[in-house]
mmCIF file of C-alpha atoms in Angstrom:
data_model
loop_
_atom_site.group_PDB
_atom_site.id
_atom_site.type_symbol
_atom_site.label_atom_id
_atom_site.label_comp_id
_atom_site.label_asym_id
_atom_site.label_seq_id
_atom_site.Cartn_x
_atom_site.Cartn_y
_atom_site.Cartn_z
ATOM 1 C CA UNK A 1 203.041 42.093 258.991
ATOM 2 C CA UNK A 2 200.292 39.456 259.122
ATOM 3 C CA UNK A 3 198.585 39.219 262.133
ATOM 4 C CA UNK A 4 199.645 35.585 263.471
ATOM 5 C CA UNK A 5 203.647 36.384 262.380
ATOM 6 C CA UNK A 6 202.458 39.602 265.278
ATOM 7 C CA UNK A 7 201.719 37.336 267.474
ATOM 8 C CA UNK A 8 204.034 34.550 267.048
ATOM 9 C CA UNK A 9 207.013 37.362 267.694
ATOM 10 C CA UNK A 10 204.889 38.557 270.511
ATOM 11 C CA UNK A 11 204.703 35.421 272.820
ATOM 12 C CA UNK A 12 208.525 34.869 272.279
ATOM 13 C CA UNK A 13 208.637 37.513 275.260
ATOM 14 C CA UNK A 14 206.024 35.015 276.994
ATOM 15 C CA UNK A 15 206.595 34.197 280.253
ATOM 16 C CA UNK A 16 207.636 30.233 279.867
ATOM 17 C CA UNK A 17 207.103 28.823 283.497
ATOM 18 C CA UNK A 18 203.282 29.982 283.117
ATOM 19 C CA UNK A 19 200.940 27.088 282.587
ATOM 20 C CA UNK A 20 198.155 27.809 279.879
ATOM 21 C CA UNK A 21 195.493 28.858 283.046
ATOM 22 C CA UNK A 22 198.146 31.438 284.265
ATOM 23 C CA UNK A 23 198.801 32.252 280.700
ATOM 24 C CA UNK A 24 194.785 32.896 280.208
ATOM 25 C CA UNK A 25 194.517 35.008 283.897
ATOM 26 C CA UNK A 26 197.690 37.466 283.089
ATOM 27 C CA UNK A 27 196.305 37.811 279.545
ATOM 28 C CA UNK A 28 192.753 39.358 280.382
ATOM 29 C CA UNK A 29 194.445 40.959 283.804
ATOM 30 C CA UNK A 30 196.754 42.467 281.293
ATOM 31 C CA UNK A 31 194.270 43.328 278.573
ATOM 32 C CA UNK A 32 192.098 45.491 281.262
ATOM 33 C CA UNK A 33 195.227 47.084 283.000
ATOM 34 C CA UNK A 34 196.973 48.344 279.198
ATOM 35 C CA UNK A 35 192.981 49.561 278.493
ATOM 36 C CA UNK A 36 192.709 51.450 281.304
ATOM 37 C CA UNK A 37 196.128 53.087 280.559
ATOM 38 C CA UNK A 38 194.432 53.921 276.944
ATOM 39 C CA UNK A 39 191.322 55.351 278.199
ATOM 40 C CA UNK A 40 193.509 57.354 281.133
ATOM 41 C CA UNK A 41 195.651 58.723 278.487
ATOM 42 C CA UNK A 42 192.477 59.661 276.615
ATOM 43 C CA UNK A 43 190.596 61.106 279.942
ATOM 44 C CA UNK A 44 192.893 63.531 280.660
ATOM 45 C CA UNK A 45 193.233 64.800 277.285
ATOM 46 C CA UNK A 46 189.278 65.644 277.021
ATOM 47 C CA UNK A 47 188.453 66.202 280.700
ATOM 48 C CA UNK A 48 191.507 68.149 282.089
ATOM 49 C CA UNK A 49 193.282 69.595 278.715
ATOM 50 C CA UNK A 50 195.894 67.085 278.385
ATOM 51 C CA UNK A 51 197.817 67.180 274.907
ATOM 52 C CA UNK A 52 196.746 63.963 272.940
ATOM 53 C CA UNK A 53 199.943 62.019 272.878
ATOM 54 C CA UNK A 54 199.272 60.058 270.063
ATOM 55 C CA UNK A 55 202.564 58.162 269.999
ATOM 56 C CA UNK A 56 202.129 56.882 273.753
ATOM 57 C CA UNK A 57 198.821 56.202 273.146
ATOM 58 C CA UNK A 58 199.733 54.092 269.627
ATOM 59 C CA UNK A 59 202.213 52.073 272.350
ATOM 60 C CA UNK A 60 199.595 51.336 275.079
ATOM 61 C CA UNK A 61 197.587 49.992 272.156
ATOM 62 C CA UNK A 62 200.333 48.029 271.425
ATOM 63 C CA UNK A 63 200.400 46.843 274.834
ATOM 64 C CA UNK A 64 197.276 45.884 274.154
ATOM 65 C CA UNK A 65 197.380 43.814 271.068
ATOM 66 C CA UNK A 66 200.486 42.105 273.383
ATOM 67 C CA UNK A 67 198.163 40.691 275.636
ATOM 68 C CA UNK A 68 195.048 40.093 273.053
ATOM 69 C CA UNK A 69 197.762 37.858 271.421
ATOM 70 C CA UNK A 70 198.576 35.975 275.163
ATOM 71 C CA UNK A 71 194.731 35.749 275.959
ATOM 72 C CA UNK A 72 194.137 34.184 271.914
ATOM 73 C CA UNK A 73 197.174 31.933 272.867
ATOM 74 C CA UNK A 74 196.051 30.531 275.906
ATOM 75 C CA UNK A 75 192.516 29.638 274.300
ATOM 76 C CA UNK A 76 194.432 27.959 271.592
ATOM 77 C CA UNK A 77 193.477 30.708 268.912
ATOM 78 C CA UNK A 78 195.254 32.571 266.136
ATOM 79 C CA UNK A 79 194.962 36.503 266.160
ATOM 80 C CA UNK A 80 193.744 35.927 262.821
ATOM 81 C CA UNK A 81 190.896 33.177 263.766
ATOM 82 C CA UNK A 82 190.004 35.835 266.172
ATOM 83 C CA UNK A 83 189.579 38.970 263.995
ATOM 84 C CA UNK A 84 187.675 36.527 261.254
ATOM 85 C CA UNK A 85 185.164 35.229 264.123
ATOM 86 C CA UNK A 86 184.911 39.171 265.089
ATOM 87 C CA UNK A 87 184.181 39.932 261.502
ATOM 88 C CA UNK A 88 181.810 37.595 260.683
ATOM 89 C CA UNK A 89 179.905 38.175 263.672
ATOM 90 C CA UNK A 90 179.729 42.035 262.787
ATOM 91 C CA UNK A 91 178.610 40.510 259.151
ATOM 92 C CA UNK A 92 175.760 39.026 260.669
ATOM 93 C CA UNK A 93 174.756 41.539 263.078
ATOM 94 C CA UNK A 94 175.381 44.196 260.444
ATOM 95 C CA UNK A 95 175.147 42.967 257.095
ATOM 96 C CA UNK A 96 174.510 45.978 255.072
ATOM 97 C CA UNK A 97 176.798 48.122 257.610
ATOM 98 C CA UNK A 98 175.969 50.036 261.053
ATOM 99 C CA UNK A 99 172.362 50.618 261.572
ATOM 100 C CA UNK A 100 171.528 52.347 264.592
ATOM 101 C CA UNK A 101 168.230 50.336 264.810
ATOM 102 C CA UNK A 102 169.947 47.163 265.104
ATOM 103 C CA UNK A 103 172.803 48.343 267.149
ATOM 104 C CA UNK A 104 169.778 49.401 269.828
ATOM 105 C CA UNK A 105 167.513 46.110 269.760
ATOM 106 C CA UNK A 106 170.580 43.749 269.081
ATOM 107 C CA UNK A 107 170.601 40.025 270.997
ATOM 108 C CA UNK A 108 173.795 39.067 271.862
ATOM 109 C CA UNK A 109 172.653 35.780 272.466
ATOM 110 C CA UNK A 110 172.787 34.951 268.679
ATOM 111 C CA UNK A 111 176.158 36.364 268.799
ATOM 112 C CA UNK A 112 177.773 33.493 270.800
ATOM 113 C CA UNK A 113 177.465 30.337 268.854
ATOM 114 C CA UNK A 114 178.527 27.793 271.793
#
C-alpha cells in the first residue's frame, strides 16, 4: 500500500461535520495523545518489567499514522509530500548519512524553508 491510498482509506473514518481548523486541532491533539500511549506502552516495559507487546504497540503506531494522515489533510498535504519534504530535509542535514557532529551543532533554522 502506497502511502496516500493509506491515507485516503484513513480519512473515510473522518469526522465530516469538522471544518479544516477542527480537523487540524484533533489531528495534532490526537497525534500527542496515540504518542503518549506508544511511549507508555514502552515505559513500562523498560522501567517496571512490562512484556513488550509488540502487536499493541504496532496498533498505537497505527493510531498514529491515523492522525499524521488527519493533521497532513487539514494542511492540504499528501502523506507522501510529507515523507519526501522529511527526506529531503534529512538529505540536506545529513547528506553522507548520520554524523554525530552535525546532529550536535545542527540549525534548524535552515531546516524550515518558509
Amino acid at each position: 500500500m502506497k502511502a496516500n491510498d493509506y491515507q485516503k482509506q484513513a480519512l473515510r473514518t473522518l469526522n465530516p461535520s469538522l471544518s479544516k481548523s477542527e480537523v487540524l486541532i484533533n489531528g495534532v491533539m490526537g497525534l500527542c495523545g496515540e504518542s503518549g500511549e506508544v511511549i507508555d506502552l514502552v515505559k513500562k516495559h523498560l522501567a517496571q518489567g512490562h512484556e513488550l507487546n509488540r502487536e499493541k504497540l504496532a496498533k498505537e503506531l497505527g493510531d498514529v499514522a491515523w492522525y499524521l494522515a488527519e493533521t497532513a489533510y487539514a494542511l492540504d498535504y499528501d502523506l507522501e509530500s510529507i515523507f519526501q519534504m522529511n527526506l529531503d530535509k534529512l538529505a540536506q542535514r545529513y547528506p553522507d548519512g548520520f554524523e554525530k557532529e552535525k546532529s550536535m551543532n545542527r540549525n534548524d533554522e535552515t531546516d524550515y524553508v518558509k
